[in-house]
mmCIF file of C-alpha atoms and ligand atoms in Angstrom:
data_model
loop_
_atom_site.group_PDB
_atom_site.id
_atom_site.type_symbol
_atom_site.label_atom_id
_atom_site.label_comp_id
_atom_site.label_asym_id
_atom_site.label_seq_id
_atom_site.Cartn_x
_atom_site.Cartn_y
_atom_site.Cartn_z
ATOM 1 C CA MET A 28 -17.498 -0.235 8.624
ATOM 2 C CA ARG A 29 -14.067 0.079 7.055
ATOM 3 C CA ARG A 30 -13.218 3.574 5.819
ATOM 4 C CA LYS A 31 -11.783 3.406 2.327
ATOM 5 C CA LEU A 32 -8.154 4.381 1.807
ATOM 6 C CA VAL A 33 -6.868 5.679 -1.512
ATOM 7 C CA ALA A 34 -3.074 5.780 -1.449
ATOM 8 C CA GLY A 35 -0.758 7.208 -4.094
ATOM 9 C CA ASN A 36 2.541 5.375 -4.531
ATOM 10 C CA TRP A 37 4.563 7.880 -6.507
ATOM 11 C CA LYS A 38 7.456 5.435 -6.964
ATOM 12 C CA MET A 39 10.593 7.169 -8.323
ATOM 13 C CA ASN A 40 8.756 10.079 -9.933
ATOM 14 C CA GLY A 41 8.458 13.815 -9.406
ATOM 15 C CA SER A 42 10.504 16.915 -8.662
ATOM 16 C CA ALA A 43 10.124 19.576 -5.983
ATOM 17 C CA GLU A 44 8.190 21.662 -8.475
ATOM 18 C CA SER A 45 5.883 18.937 -9.753
ATOM 19 C CA ILE A 46 5.197 17.729 -6.207
ATOM 20 C CA ARG A 47 4.164 21.211 -5.074
ATOM 21 C CA THR A 48 1.728 21.394 -7.961
ATOM 22 C CA LEU A 49 0.396 17.885 -7.377
ATOM 23 C CA LEU A 50 -0.142 18.435 -3.640
ATOM 24 C CA GLN A 51 -1.831 21.788 -4.204
ATOM 25 C CA GLY A 52 -4.201 20.097 -6.627
ATOM 26 C CA ILE A 53 -4.978 17.304 -4.183
ATOM 27 C CA LYS A 54 -5.531 19.735 -1.308
ATOM 28 C CA ASP A 55 -7.811 21.926 -3.413
ATOM 29 C CA GLY A 56 -9.969 18.966 -4.384
ATOM 30 C CA ALA A 57 -9.931 16.958 -1.152
ATOM 31 C CA ALA A 58 -13.053 18.305 0.581
ATOM 32 C CA PRO A 59 -15.677 16.595 -1.617
ATOM 33 C CA VAL A 60 -13.958 13.210 -1.156
ATOM 34 C CA ALA A 61 -13.525 13.503 2.609
ATOM 35 C CA ALA A 62 -15.383 10.214 3.140
ATOM 36 C CA VAL A 63 -12.270 8.487 1.810
ATOM 37 C CA GLU A 64 -8.871 8.654 3.518
ATOM 38 C CA LEU A 65 -6.111 9.898 1.230
ATOM 39 C CA ALA A 66 -2.398 9.176 1.580
ATOM 40 C CA VAL A 67 0.668 9.870 -0.576
ATOM 41 C CA PHE A 68 4.032 8.108 -0.747
ATOM 42 C CA PRO A 69 6.811 10.300 -2.164
ATOM 43 C CA PRO A 70 10.461 9.384 -2.672
ATOM 44 C CA PHE A 71 12.360 9.867 0.622
ATOM 45 C CA VAL A 72 14.065 13.096 -0.424
ATOM 46 C CA TYR A 73 10.711 14.893 -0.733
ATOM 47 C CA LEU A 74 9.354 13.840 2.660
ATOM 48 C CA SER A 75 10.125 17.151 4.292
ATOM 49 C CA LEU A 76 8.426 19.035 1.475
ATOM 50 C CA VAL A 77 5.381 16.769 1.669
ATOM 51 C CA GLU A 78 5.174 17.160 5.430
ATOM 52 C CA GLN A 79 5.305 20.956 5.100
ATOM 53 C CA GLN A 80 2.575 20.955 2.465
ATOM 54 C CA LEU A 81 0.245 18.478 4.179
ATOM 55 C CA SER A 82 0.598 19.299 7.891
ATOM 56 C CA GLY A 83 -2.758 20.362 9.238
ATOM 57 C CA THR A 84 -4.682 18.712 6.395
ATOM 58 C CA ALA A 85 -6.544 15.398 6.576
ATOM 59 C CA ILE A 86 -4.193 13.862 3.992
ATOM 60 C CA SER A 87 -1.659 11.327 5.305
ATOM 61 C CA TRP A 88 1.808 10.569 4.001
ATOM 62 C CA GLY A 89 4.461 7.920 4.302
ATOM 63 C CA THR A 90 7.313 6.225 2.495
ATOM 64 C CA GLN A 91 7.650 3.450 -0.059
ATOM 65 C CA THR A 92 9.926 1.254 2.056
ATOM 66 C CA LEU A 93 12.125 1.350 5.170
ATOM 67 C CA SER A 94 15.077 -0.593 6.539
ATOM 68 C CA GLU A 95 14.513 -3.602 8.742
ATOM 69 C CA HIS A 96 17.322 -2.225 10.959
ATOM 70 C CA ALA A 97 16.902 0.612 13.458
ATOM 71 C CA SER A 98 20.272 2.315 12.762
ATOM 72 C CA GLY A 99 23.857 1.548 11.822
ATOM 73 C CA ALA A 100 26.183 0.906 8.903
ATOM 74 C CA TYR A 101 23.604 0.335 6.147
ATOM 75 C CA THR A 102 24.624 2.742 3.393
ATOM 76 C CA GLY A 103 21.712 4.173 1.472
ATOM 77 C CA GLU A 104 19.023 2.872 3.800
ATOM 78 C CA VAL A 105 16.402 4.776 5.813
ATOM 79 C CA ALA A 106 15.334 3.545 9.258
ATOM 80 C CA GLY A 107 11.968 3.508 10.991
ATOM 81 C CA PRO A 108 12.850 6.080 13.677
ATOM 82 C CA MET A 109 13.720 8.540 10.869
ATOM 83 C CA LEU A 110 10.164 8.241 9.574
ATOM 84 C CA ASN A 111 8.939 9.476 12.946
ATOM 85 C CA ASP A 112 10.897 12.711 12.436
ATOM 86 C CA PHE A 113 8.690 13.409 9.422
ATOM 87 C CA HIS A 114 5.474 12.224 11.096
ATOM 88 C CA CYS A 115 4.795 9.471 8.576
ATOM 89 C CA ALA A 116 1.510 7.683 9.220
ATOM 90 C CA TYR A 117 2.178 4.752 6.894
ATOM 91 C CA VAL A 118 4.959 2.886 5.136
ATOM 92 C CA ILE A 119 4.623 0.503 2.198
ATOM 93 C CA VAL A 120 6.419 -2.813 2.746
ATOM 94 C CA GLY A 121 7.011 -5.649 0.330
ATOM 95 C CA HIS A 122 5.985 -3.859 -2.853
ATOM 96 C CA SER A 123 6.521 -6.257 -5.755
ATOM 97 C CA GLU A 124 9.127 -3.905 -7.264
ATOM 98 C CA ARG A 125 11.120 -4.203 -4.022
ATOM 99 C CA ARG A 126 10.681 -7.958 -4.007
ATOM 100 C CA THR A 127 11.657 -8.522 -7.632
ATOM 101 C CA LEU A 128 14.164 -5.718 -8.351
ATOM 102 C CA TYR A 129 15.847 -5.554 -4.943
ATOM 103 C CA GLY A 130 15.575 -9.144 -3.795
ATOM 104 C CA GLU A 131 13.373 -8.637 -0.755
ATOM 105 C CA THR A 132 12.353 -12.045 0.524
ATOM 106 C CA ASP A 133 9.252 -12.856 2.571
ATOM 107 C CA ASP A 134 11.481 -12.906 5.627
ATOM 108 C CA VAL A 135 12.966 -9.451 4.951
ATOM 109 C CA VAL A 136 9.500 -8.062 4.259
ATOM 110 C CA ALA A 137 8.260 -9.473 7.573
ATOM 111 C CA ARG A 138 11.163 -7.842 9.392
ATOM 112 C CA LYS A 139 10.440 -4.522 7.694
ATOM 113 C CA PHE A 140 6.826 -4.850 8.774
ATOM 114 C CA ALA A 141 8.064 -5.383 12.339
ATOM 115 C CA ALA A 142 10.423 -2.392 12.093
ATOM 116 C CA ALA A 143 7.521 -0.158 11.064
ATOM 117 C CA ARG A 144 5.363 -1.337 13.952
ATOM 118 C CA LYS A 145 8.172 -0.732 16.380
ATOM 119 C CA VAL A 146 8.058 2.986 15.588
ATOM 120 C CA CYS A 147 4.250 3.112 15.354
ATOM 121 C CA VAL A 148 4.159 3.713 11.596
ATOM 122 C CA LYS A 149 1.363 1.649 10.034
ATOM 123 C CA PRO A 150 2.650 -0.832 7.470
ATOM 124 C CA ILE A 151 0.865 -1.357 4.164
ATOM 125 C CA LEU A 152 1.852 -4.919 3.326
ATOM 126 C CA CYS A 153 1.866 -5.669 -0.406
ATOM 127 C CA VAL A 154 1.192 -9.176 -1.657
ATOM 128 C CA GLY A 155 0.483 -10.516 -5.111
ATOM 129 C CA GLU A 156 1.328 -13.111 -7.712
ATOM 130 C CA THR A 157 3.192 -12.876 -11.015
ATOM 131 C CA LEU A 158 1.526 -13.758 -14.306
ATOM 132 C CA GLU A 159 3.396 -17.042 -14.378
ATOM 133 C CA GLU A 160 2.112 -17.909 -10.927
ATOM 134 C CA ARG A 161 -1.465 -17.019 -11.878
ATOM 135 C CA ASP A 162 -1.209 -19.151 -15.000
ATOM 136 C CA GLN A 163 0.058 -22.020 -12.869
ATOM 137 C CA GLY A 164 -3.013 -21.646 -10.659
ATOM 138 C CA ILE A 165 -0.967 -20.916 -7.536
ATOM 139 C CA THR A 166 -2.182 -17.367 -6.795
ATOM 140 C CA GLU A 167 -3.658 -18.348 -3.431
ATOM 141 C CA SER A 168 -0.633 -20.266 -2.221
ATOM 142 C CA VAL A 169 1.697 -17.383 -3.181
ATOM 143 C CA VAL A 170 -0.416 -14.803 -1.374
ATOM 144 C CA GLU A 171 -0.837 -17.120 1.605
ATOM 145 C CA ARG A 172 2.931 -17.633 1.848
ATOM 146 C CA GLN A 173 3.598 -13.860 1.708
ATOM 147 C CA LEU A 174 0.969 -13.200 4.369
ATOM 148 C CA LYS A 175 2.016 -16.077 6.605
ATOM 149 C CA ALA A 176 5.597 -14.800 6.855
ATOM 150 C CA VAL A 177 4.271 -11.653 8.522
ATOM 151 C CA LEU A 178 1.567 -13.352 10.594
ATOM 152 C CA ASP A 179 4.039 -15.860 11.978
ATOM 153 C CA LEU A 180 6.512 -13.157 12.990
ATOM 154 C CA GLU A 181 4.161 -10.456 14.231
ATOM 155 C CA GLY A 182 0.860 -12.186 14.988
ATOM 156 C CA ILE A 183 -2.674 -11.378 13.945
ATOM 157 C CA GLU A 184 -3.082 -8.514 16.414
ATOM 158 C CA ALA A 185 -0.455 -6.599 14.405
ATOM 159 C CA PHE A 186 -3.070 -6.175 11.702
ATOM 160 C CA ASN A 187 -5.128 -3.961 13.985
ATOM 161 C CA ASP A 188 -2.753 -1.233 12.823
ATOM 162 C CA ALA A 189 -1.836 -2.417 9.375
ATOM 163 C CA VAL A 190 -3.233 -2.411 5.861
ATOM 164 C CA ILE A 191 -2.850 -5.062 3.172
ATOM 165 C CA ALA A 192 -2.567 -4.273 -0.528
ATOM 166 C CA TYR A 193 -3.245 -7.000 -3.069
ATOM 167 C CA GLU A 194 -1.262 -6.087 -6.170
ATOM 168 C CA PRO A 195 -1.177 -8.716 -8.895
ATOM 169 C CA VAL A 196 2.236 -8.151 -10.474
ATOM 170 C CA TRP A 197 0.819 -8.619 -13.983
ATOM 171 C CA ALA A 198 -1.526 -5.661 -13.446
ATOM 172 C CA ILE A 199 1.091 -3.177 -12.221
ATOM 173 C CA GLY A 200 1.876 -0.479 -14.759
ATOM 174 C CA THR A 201 0.568 -2.652 -17.565
ATOM 175 C CA GLY A 202 -2.864 -1.124 -18.070
ATOM 176 C CA ARG A 203 -4.190 -4.626 -17.517
ATOM 177 C CA THR A 204 -6.413 -4.570 -14.431
ATOM 178 C CA ALA A 205 -7.721 -7.556 -12.545
ATOM 179 C CA SER A 206 -11.455 -7.806 -13.100
ATOM 180 C CA PRO A 207 -13.471 -6.800 -10.046
ATOM 181 C CA GLN A 208 -14.377 -10.458 -9.494
ATOM 182 C CA GLN A 209 -10.775 -11.664 -9.878
ATOM 183 C CA ALA A 210 -9.638 -9.083 -7.347
ATOM 184 C CA GLN A 211 -12.547 -9.767 -4.997
ATOM 185 C CA ASP A 212 -11.774 -13.489 -5.001
ATOM 186 C CA VAL A 213 -8.228 -12.874 -3.782
ATOM 187 C CA HIS A 214 -9.329 -10.203 -1.298
ATOM 188 C CA ALA A 215 -11.891 -12.606 0.161
ATOM 189 C CA PHE A 216 -9.198 -15.286 0.358
ATOM 190 C CA ILE A 217 -6.887 -12.909 2.251
ATOM 191 C CA ARG A 218 -9.680 -11.979 4.655
ATOM 192 C CA ALA A 219 -10.475 -15.668 5.190
ATOM 193 C CA LYS A 220 -6.824 -16.289 6.086
ATOM 194 C CA LEU A 221 -6.984 -13.479 8.657
ATOM 195 C CA THR A 222 -10.313 -14.824 9.950
ATOM 196 C CA GLU A 223 -8.683 -18.169 10.726
ATOM 197 C CA ARG A 224 -6.637 -16.300 13.346
ATOM 198 C CA SER A 225 -9.127 -13.614 14.447
ATOM 199 C CA SER A 226 -12.501 -12.775 12.957
ATOM 200 C CA GLU A 227 -12.502 -9.477 14.815
ATOM 201 C CA VAL A 228 -9.202 -8.327 13.301
ATOM 202 C CA ALA A 229 -10.147 -9.699 9.876
ATOM 203 C CA ALA A 230 -13.360 -7.679 9.830
ATOM 204 C CA LYS A 231 -11.452 -4.463 10.552
ATOM 205 C CA THR A 232 -8.429 -4.858 8.283
ATOM 206 C CA ARG A 233 -8.472 -2.798 5.125
ATOM 207 C CA ILE A 234 -7.410 -4.633 1.976
ATOM 208 C CA LEU A 235 -6.543 -2.333 -0.936
ATOM 209 C CA TYR A 236 -6.351 -3.284 -4.584
ATOM 210 C CA GLY A 237 -3.391 -2.093 -6.676
ATOM 211 C CA GLY A 238 -2.584 -2.569 -10.351
ATOM 212 C CA SER A 239 -3.645 -0.123 -13.066
ATOM 213 C CA MET A 240 -6.468 1.312 -10.991
ATOM 214 C CA LYS A 241 -7.851 4.322 -12.874
ATOM 215 C CA PRO A 242 -10.916 6.577 -12.610
ATOM 216 C CA ALA A 243 -12.615 4.383 -15.234
ATOM 217 C CA ASN A 244 -12.355 1.121 -13.275
ATOM 218 C CA ALA A 245 -12.125 2.317 -9.664
ATOM 219 C CA LYS A 246 -15.845 2.383 -8.905
ATOM 220 C CA GLU A 247 -16.470 -1.206 -9.954
ATOM 221 C CA LEU A 248 -13.430 -2.440 -8.051
ATOM 222 C CA MET A 249 -14.215 -0.552 -4.858
ATOM 223 C CA ALA A 250 -17.842 -1.678 -4.986
ATOM 224 C CA MET A 251 -16.696 -5.225 -4.203
ATOM 225 C CA ALA A 252 -17.314 -6.397 -0.640
ATOM 226 C CA ASP A 253 -13.675 -6.915 0.341
ATOM 227 C CA ILE A 254 -11.980 -4.115 -1.618
ATOM 228 C CA ASP A 255 -11.383 -1.262 0.790
ATOM 229 C CA GLY A 256 -9.570 1.196 -1.432
ATOM 230 C CA GLY A 257 -6.644 1.373 -3.800
ATOM 231 C CA LEU A 258 -2.880 1.630 -3.960
ATOM 232 C CA ILE A 259 -2.400 3.716 -7.046
ATOM 233 C CA GLY A 260 0.774 4.128 -9.095
ATOM 234 C CA GLY A 261 0.576 5.983 -12.399
ATOM 235 C CA ALA A 262 -2.817 7.590 -11.826
ATOM 236 C CA SER A 263 -1.682 9.089 -8.511
ATOM 237 C CA LEU A 264 0.696 11.468 -10.282
ATOM 238 C CA GLU A 265 -2.147 13.667 -11.546
ATOM 239 C CA ALA A 266 -4.339 15.347 -8.915
ATOM 240 C CA LYS A 267 -7.422 15.104 -11.106
ATOM 241 C CA GLU A 268 -7.084 11.359 -11.648
ATOM 242 C CA PHE A 269 -6.160 10.613 -8.063
ATOM 243 C CA LEU A 270 -9.165 12.574 -6.792
ATOM 244 C CA ALA A 271 -11.465 10.948 -9.345
ATOM 245 C CA ILE A 272 -10.434 7.547 -7.986
ATOM 246 C CA ALA A 273 -11.151 8.753 -4.460
ATOM 247 C CA GLN A 274 -14.524 10.015 -5.641
ATOM 248 C CA ALA A 275 -15.296 6.561 -6.959
ATOM 249 C CA GLY A 276 -14.790 5.218 -3.453
ATOM 250 C CA CYS A 277 -17.208 7.691 -1.816
HETATM 251 P P1 13P B 313 0.004 1.266 -11.319
HETATM 252 O O1 13P B 313 -1.250 1.916 -10.734
HETATM 253 O O2 13P B 313 0.860 2.236 -12.067
HETATM 254 O O3 13P B 313 -0.316 0.008 -12.055
HETATM 255 O O4 13P B 313 0.893 0.831 -10.039
HETATM 256 C C1 13P B 313 0.325 0.095 -9.033
HETATM 257 C C2 13P B 313 1.293 0.009 -7.918
HETATM 258 O O5 13P B 313 2.305 -0.646 -8.033
HETATM 259 C C3 13P B 313 1.007 0.771 -6.697
HETATM 260 O O6 13P B 313 1.865 0.411 -5.673
#
């Protein structure tokens, strides 16, 4: 049985003050949704604050990206070993905003995935097609290509300690959610691709849905056989909404 994971990707939002309030709200409301694992992904500069606030709780934290390099002359970047200093459990890799706005290729994403594993931080690998790609009917080949880059570099066993997030780009921040069946179809496809390499690993790997997940649609989405939680953007910035999504997964 895969335990559901509801993860809040805060993107480039928040302030020290708003984050204190948000975390207090999440902590206060976490007990009734303990069946679901919760995790938050602040901007780097608030990691220390988040660690202070969440240490000793059951809520995990991590970052929104990391460098593929371990150290060196890479101005502005943050390396995997640094995440260990803040006891990050997870790191998001290959988010579509990183791929499209910052030019991260499948190869770079695979190397970031490897860098995370090297320091024992669990990667959450994001995959997903653009609207144009969906309209062209190539959703599966896009997702397969994104997944294959990581599988070829790191192998199927790497997914024993990794999570996948299917985030259709056209559903991110648009208020336009994939229907539960549309999402389930892609999730099942991803699991089938993992199964080709190991049915044991495929059965264990959590596949999250991301893209305008809200309290109103979370229950239906998470009721699908291969949807094991959510990667939440906008709705993770309010404790009440984030917890209501978690509740829907209980
Ligand atoms: P929204 O929930 O705001 O659509 O964002 C989804 C996302 O990109 C999470 O990583």
